[in-house]
Structure formats: C-alpha cells, structure tokens
Tab-separated table of C-alpha atoms in Angstrom:
chain	number	residue	atom	x	y	z
O	64	MET	CA	96.964	-114.642	41.192
O	65	ALA	CA	94.123	-113.611	38.877
O	66	ASP	CA	92.000	-110.679	39.938
O	67	ALA	CA	88.730	-112.106	41.268
O	68	ARG	CA	86.911	-109.086	39.875
O	69	VAL	CA	87.700	-109.861	36.245
O	70	GLY	CA	84.468	-110.243	34.281
O	71	ARG	CA	82.405	-108.514	36.940
O	72	ARG	CA	80.282	-105.652	35.637
O	73	THR	CA	81.257	-102.238	36.912
O	74	GLY	CA	79.343	-99.030	37.381
O	75	ARG	CA	75.729	-98.585	38.402
O	76	PRO	CA	73.412	-101.569	37.916
O	77	PRO	CA	70.884	-101.236	35.083
O	78	THR	CA	67.742	-99.343	36.075
O	79	LEU	CA	64.414	-101.119	35.802
O	80	THR	CA	61.810	-99.253	33.731
O	81	ALA	CA	58.110	-99.665	33.048
O	82	ASP	CA	58.985	-100.466	29.416
O	83	ASP	CA	61.281	-103.287	30.590
O	84	ILE	CA	58.452	-104.768	32.636
O	85	VAL	CA	55.965	-104.568	29.757
O	86	THR	CA	58.470	-106.199	27.404
O	87	ALA	CA	59.033	-109.033	29.865
O	88	ALA	CA	55.298	-109.505	30.366
O	89	LEU	CA	54.730	-109.708	26.616
O	90	GLY	CA	57.279	-112.503	26.470
O	91	GLY	CA	54.829	-115.001	27.939
O	92	ASP	CA	51.185	-116.052	27.834
O	93	LEU	CA	49.264	-112.978	28.976
O	94	ALA	CA	46.318	-115.035	30.211
O	95	ALA	CA	48.651	-116.728	32.699
O	96	LEU	CA	50.599	-113.594	33.617
O	97	SER	CA	51.674	-113.196	37.234
O	98	MET	CA	53.849	-110.541	38.807
O	99	PRO	CA	56.316	-113.103	40.268
O	100	ALA	CA	56.750	-114.744	36.845
O	101	VAL	CA	57.488	-111.398	35.171
O	102	ALA	CA	59.915	-110.489	37.957
O	103	LYS	CA	61.717	-113.802	37.474
O	104	ARG	CA	62.217	-113.065	33.769
O	105	LEU	CA	63.749	-109.729	34.721
O	106	GLY	CA	65.857	-111.133	37.550
O	107	VAL	CA	64.342	-108.827	40.143
O	108	SER	CA	62.159	-109.164	43.204
O	109	HIS	CA	58.472	-109.061	42.296
O	110	SER	CA	58.016	-106.278	44.856
O	111	ALA	CA	60.102	-104.060	42.543
O	112	LEU	CA	57.363	-104.275	39.906
O	113	TYR	CA	54.789	-102.701	42.194
O	114	ARG	CA	56.672	-99.403	42.088
O	115	TYR	CA	55.576	-99.165	38.449
O	116	PHE	CA	52.331	-101.156	38.313
O	117	PRO	CA	50.100	-101.410	41.400
O	118	ASP	CA	48.517	-104.681	40.273
O	119	ARG	CA	48.343	-107.314	37.542
O	120	GLU	CA	45.480	-105.532	35.750
O	121	SER	CA	47.401	-102.282	35.347
O	122	LEU	CA	50.331	-104.205	33.849
O	123	LEU	CA	47.997	-106.018	31.457
O	124	ARG	CA	46.487	-102.688	30.353
O	125	ALA	CA	49.979	-101.375	29.662
O	126	CYS	CA	50.752	-104.514	27.645
O	127	ALA	CA	47.575	-104.131	25.605
O	128	ASP	CA	48.327	-100.443	25.058
O	129	ARG	CA	51.820	-101.327	23.762
O	130	VAL	CA	50.367	-103.897	21.362
O	131	VAL	CA	47.741	-101.462	20.054
O	132	ARG	CA	50.373	-98.778	19.430
O	133	ALA	CA	52.539	-101.237	17.517
O	134	THR	CA	49.693	-102.539	15.342
O	135	ASP	CA	49.214	-101.484	11.723
O	136	TRP	CA	45.560	-100.431	11.839
O	137	PRO	CA	43.556	-100.065	8.612
O	138	ASP	CA	43.137	-96.853	6.670
O	139	VAL	CA	39.935	-95.238	7.960
O	140	ASP	CA	39.215	-93.654	4.573
O	141	GLN	CA	38.197	-96.968	2.973
O	142	PRO	CA	34.555	-98.081	2.552
O	143	TRP	CA	32.976	-99.038	5.863
O	144	ARG	CA	32.587	-102.777	5.140
O	145	ASP	CA	36.262	-103.018	4.194
O	146	LEU	CA	37.210	-100.928	7.225
O	147	LEU	CA	35.392	-103.165	9.713
O	148	SER	CA	36.712	-106.331	8.052
O	149	SER	CA	40.253	-104.932	8.134
O	150	MET	CA	39.828	-103.949	11.780
O	151	ALA	CA	38.875	-107.547	12.594
O	152	GLY	CA	41.959	-108.751	10.712
O	153	ALA	CA	44.211	-106.376	12.630
O	154	LEU	CA	42.766	-107.568	15.937
O	155	TRP	CA	43.268	-111.204	14.941
O	156	SER	CA	46.918	-110.483	14.111
O	157	CYS	CA	47.369	-108.896	17.558
O	158	PHE	CA	45.995	-112.004	19.231
O	159	ASP	CA	48.065	-114.345	17.068
O	160	SER	CA	51.244	-112.449	17.958
O	161	HIS	CA	50.539	-112.292	21.697
O	162	PRO	CA	49.221	-115.519	23.256
O	163	GLY	CA	46.533	-114.981	25.854
O	164	LEU	CA	45.706	-111.433	24.748
O	165	ALA	CA	42.251	-112.382	23.430
O	166	GLN	CA	41.373	-114.052	26.739
O	167	VAL	CA	42.642	-111.006	28.641
O	168	ALA	CA	40.615	-108.655	26.424
O	169	LEU	CA	37.404	-110.358	27.545
O	170	THR	CA	37.869	-109.464	31.208
O	171	LEU	CA	40.361	-106.588	31.412
O	172	PRO	CA	38.852	-103.636	33.305
O	173	GLY	CA	39.250	-100.368	31.445
O	174	THR	CA	40.284	-99.687	27.846
O	175	PRO	CA	43.899	-98.976	26.828
O	176	PRO	CA	44.253	-95.292	25.810
O	177	ALA	CA	45.709	-96.195	22.407
O	178	LEU	CA	42.655	-98.317	21.620
O	179	VAL	CA	40.326	-95.448	22.488
O	180	THR	CA	42.138	-93.373	19.857
O	181	VAL	CA	41.823	-96.141	17.245
O	182	VAL	CA	38.124	-96.658	17.924
O	183	ASP	CA	37.423	-92.909	17.831
O	184	ALA	CA	38.922	-92.705	14.345
O	185	ILE	CA	36.973	-95.720	13.059
O	186	VAL	CA	33.689	-94.474	14.544
O	187	ALA	CA	34.242	-91.048	12.950
O	188	SER	CA	34.761	-92.713	9.573
O	189	LEU	CA	31.577	-94.775	9.914
O	190	CYS	CA	29.591	-91.659	10.846
O	191	ALA	CA	30.959	-89.866	7.786
O	192	GLN	CA	29.673	-92.797	5.705
O	193	GLY	CA	26.086	-92.627	6.920
O	194	PHE	CA	26.043	-94.318	10.335
O	195	VAL	CA	24.399	-92.621	13.283
O	196	ILE	CA	26.912	-92.541	16.121
O	197	HIS	CA	25.073	-95.166	18.196
O	198	ASP	CA	25.187	-97.653	15.324
O	199	ALA	CA	28.828	-96.797	14.571
O	200	VAL	CA	29.881	-97.573	18.137
O	201	LEU	CA	27.695	-100.693	18.151
O	202	ALA	CA	29.283	-101.910	14.892
O	203	VAL	CA	32.843	-101.521	16.179
O	204	ASP	CA	31.954	-103.181	19.469
O	205	PHE	CA	30.118	-106.077	17.789
O	206	VAL	CA	32.880	-106.819	15.277
O	207	SER	CA	35.548	-106.551	17.984
O	208	GLU	CA	33.670	-108.801	20.394
O	209	VAL	CA	33.039	-111.493	17.783
O	210	THR	CA	36.717	-111.427	16.782
O	211	ILE	CA	37.917	-111.659	20.395
O	212	LEU	CA	35.534	-114.490	21.251
O	213	GLN	CA	36.350	-116.381	18.073
O	214	HIS	CA	40.096	-116.180	18.663
O	215	ALA	CA	39.789	-117.217	22.302
O	216	SER	CA	37.525	-120.117	21.315
O	217	MET	CA	39.838	-121.341	18.551
O	218	ALA	CA	42.873	-121.133	20.849
O	219	ALA	CA	41.042	-123.205	23.477
O	220	LEU	CA	40.515	-126.018	20.957
O	221	ASP	CA	44.205	-126.910	21.296
O	222	ASP	CA	43.917	-127.519	25.046
O	223	VAL	CA	44.092	-131.085	26.368
O	224	VAL	CA	40.818	-132.221	27.920
O	225	SER	CA	42.346	-133.571	31.159
O	226	ASP	CA	45.125	-135.709	32.596
O	227	ALA	CA	42.880	-138.722	32.126
O	228	ASP	CA	41.762	-137.767	28.604
O	229	SER	CA	44.619	-136.861	26.273
O	230	ARG	CA	42.376	-135.690	23.453
O	231	SER	CA	42.441	-132.042	22.433
O	232	THR	CA	39.303	-130.045	23.117
O	233	ARG	CA	38.901	-129.916	19.341
O	234	GLN	CA	38.883	-133.707	19.102
O	235	ALA	CA	36.423	-134.006	21.974
O	236	HIS	CA	34.003	-131.646	20.235
O	237	GLN	CA	34.440	-133.442	16.927
O	238	ASP	CA	33.730	-136.780	18.594
O	239	SER	CA	30.584	-135.348	20.181
O	240	TRP	CA	29.261	-134.189	16.802
O	241	ARG	CA	30.447	-137.113	14.700
O	242	GLU	CA	27.018	-138.744	14.335
O	243	SER	CA	25.074	-135.498	14.127
O	244	GLY	CA	22.869	-134.891	11.109
O	245	VAL	CA	24.160	-131.318	11.075
O	246	VAL	CA	27.704	-132.534	10.498
O	247	THR	CA	26.879	-135.294	8.028
O	248	ALA	CA	24.867	-132.789	5.991
O	249	GLY	CA	27.932	-130.554	5.734
O	250	GLY	CA	26.792	-127.875	8.151
O	251	LEU	CA	29.920	-128.188	10.310
O	252	ASP	CA	32.866	-128.916	8.048
O	253	GLU	CA	36.538	-129.422	8.924
O	254	ALA	CA	37.384	-125.763	8.285
O	255	ALA	CA	35.243	-124.789	11.284
O	256	TRP	CA	37.789	-126.380	13.636
O	257	HIS	CA	40.980	-124.673	12.418
O	258	GLY	CA	42.508	-121.261	11.757
O	259	ARG	CA	39.876	-118.543	12.020
O	260	GLY	CA	37.066	-121.054	11.955
O	261	TRP	CA	33.862	-119.313	10.933
O	262	LEU	CA	35.055	-115.774	11.619
O	263	GLU	CA	34.588	-114.583	8.034
O	264	GLY	CA	31.112	-116.098	7.882
O	265	LYS	CA	30.104	-114.496	11.162
O	266	LEU	CA	31.446	-111.127	10.021
O	267	ALA	CA	29.503	-111.396	6.766
O	268	VAL	CA	26.267	-111.885	8.708
O	269	ILE	CA	27.042	-108.849	10.867
O	270	LEU	CA	28.043	-106.631	7.945
O	271	ASP	CA	25.010	-107.630	5.870
O	272	GLY	CA	22.774	-106.683	8.784
O	273	LEU	CA	24.565	-103.370	9.248
O	274	GLU	CA	24.209	-102.601	5.531
O	275	ARG	CA	20.453	-102.960	5.711
O	276	ARG	CA	20.376	-100.811	8.839
O	277	VAL	CA	22.445	-98.030	7.238
O	278	GLU	CA	20.285	-98.023	4.112
O	279	ARG	CA	17.049	-97.433	6.030
C-alpha cells in the first residue's frame, strides 16, 4: 500500500513576511486592494496580514515605497526642465506598471519614505539651478500632481459607462463633444483621448511658466 504521505511537504511551513504581502498586493489593481483579497492570493487568513500591516493604507504605503525604490529615477544633475520632464516620465512608467497606483496616490495619507528621498534630491538640484526652495517644492508638486491626475483620467477612459450603456467612458465623452465647434476646429483631436493624452502639452505650459519665474 502506497504511503499516504508521499508528495506531502515536510518541515516547517513557509513563514509569511511583509515582503510577501507587498508582492501579493502589487499583483492586483491597487485601487481595488482589500486585505481579504491579498490574503487569498497568499493562501492565508486575512487576519494574518494585520500582524504586519495594521490597515489597508499602511499596506498601500509599503507598496508605493517598493515601487519608488525599484524605479529608475532621472539623473538630478541634468538641466531643470529636462529633470522635471524626466521625473514625470518616471512617474508615468510607475503608474503604467502598477494598475491603480495613480488613483491611490491621489488619496493615500502620508508619503512613502523612498519618495521623500527622491523629492529631496530633485528639490536640491532645482535650488542649485536658481530656484528658491518654495518654488522648487511647488514645481515638483505641480508636475507630480498633473502627471498623477492625467494618468488616472486616461485610465478611467477605458471604463464602461454602465450595465445599460456599453460604451467606454472615452466614447461617451467623444459623443458629447462630437458637434462642438472646439472639436471641429481641431482643438480636441484624437490624440487627446489615448496614451498620455495632453500630458506633454500641459507640462510645457507649466515649465514655460516656471522658466519665466526663475528668470525674474
């Protein structure tokens, strides 16, 4: 008779770690993250997660911190316009790689420690290039906020309007503007509805304004 224990794992069961939990959380849409869903991915009781993270927000901060540490941030020694544009590009890549992160960034209480370090370095570079510290912090915040909002807005365009209306949010907006003089005059072209939309144009407006402010 075959031994019923054949194939059964022996020794101590694997130990759950905070890193395991963060990895599991990053495997899904962060905007829809729930402790029970993460626990299910790990095959543990969701109460086990609370030994490492007291609430959903603390887990989300840890996820964001992991993403920031893994991101290839721009060289802070480059000219300030290039630096801020590259920072926006790095943020966009983070959001593309981790669904829901942009939406989470809009409401997450507290700032991940790794991001504080990144921002400190960028602000120091801007100050070395002629910014007063208030304007340096404002510039980083403004560029970051526009990038976050733009990504979250573009992602939302793929959502279905409702069970009764199968159009995408993008299509609903396009239908609303179809007869507008703004659209027919070319002020709202097809590129505005896809990819990064008008991110580059918005950044150009911000950077042009900052350039005039720095030159004063």
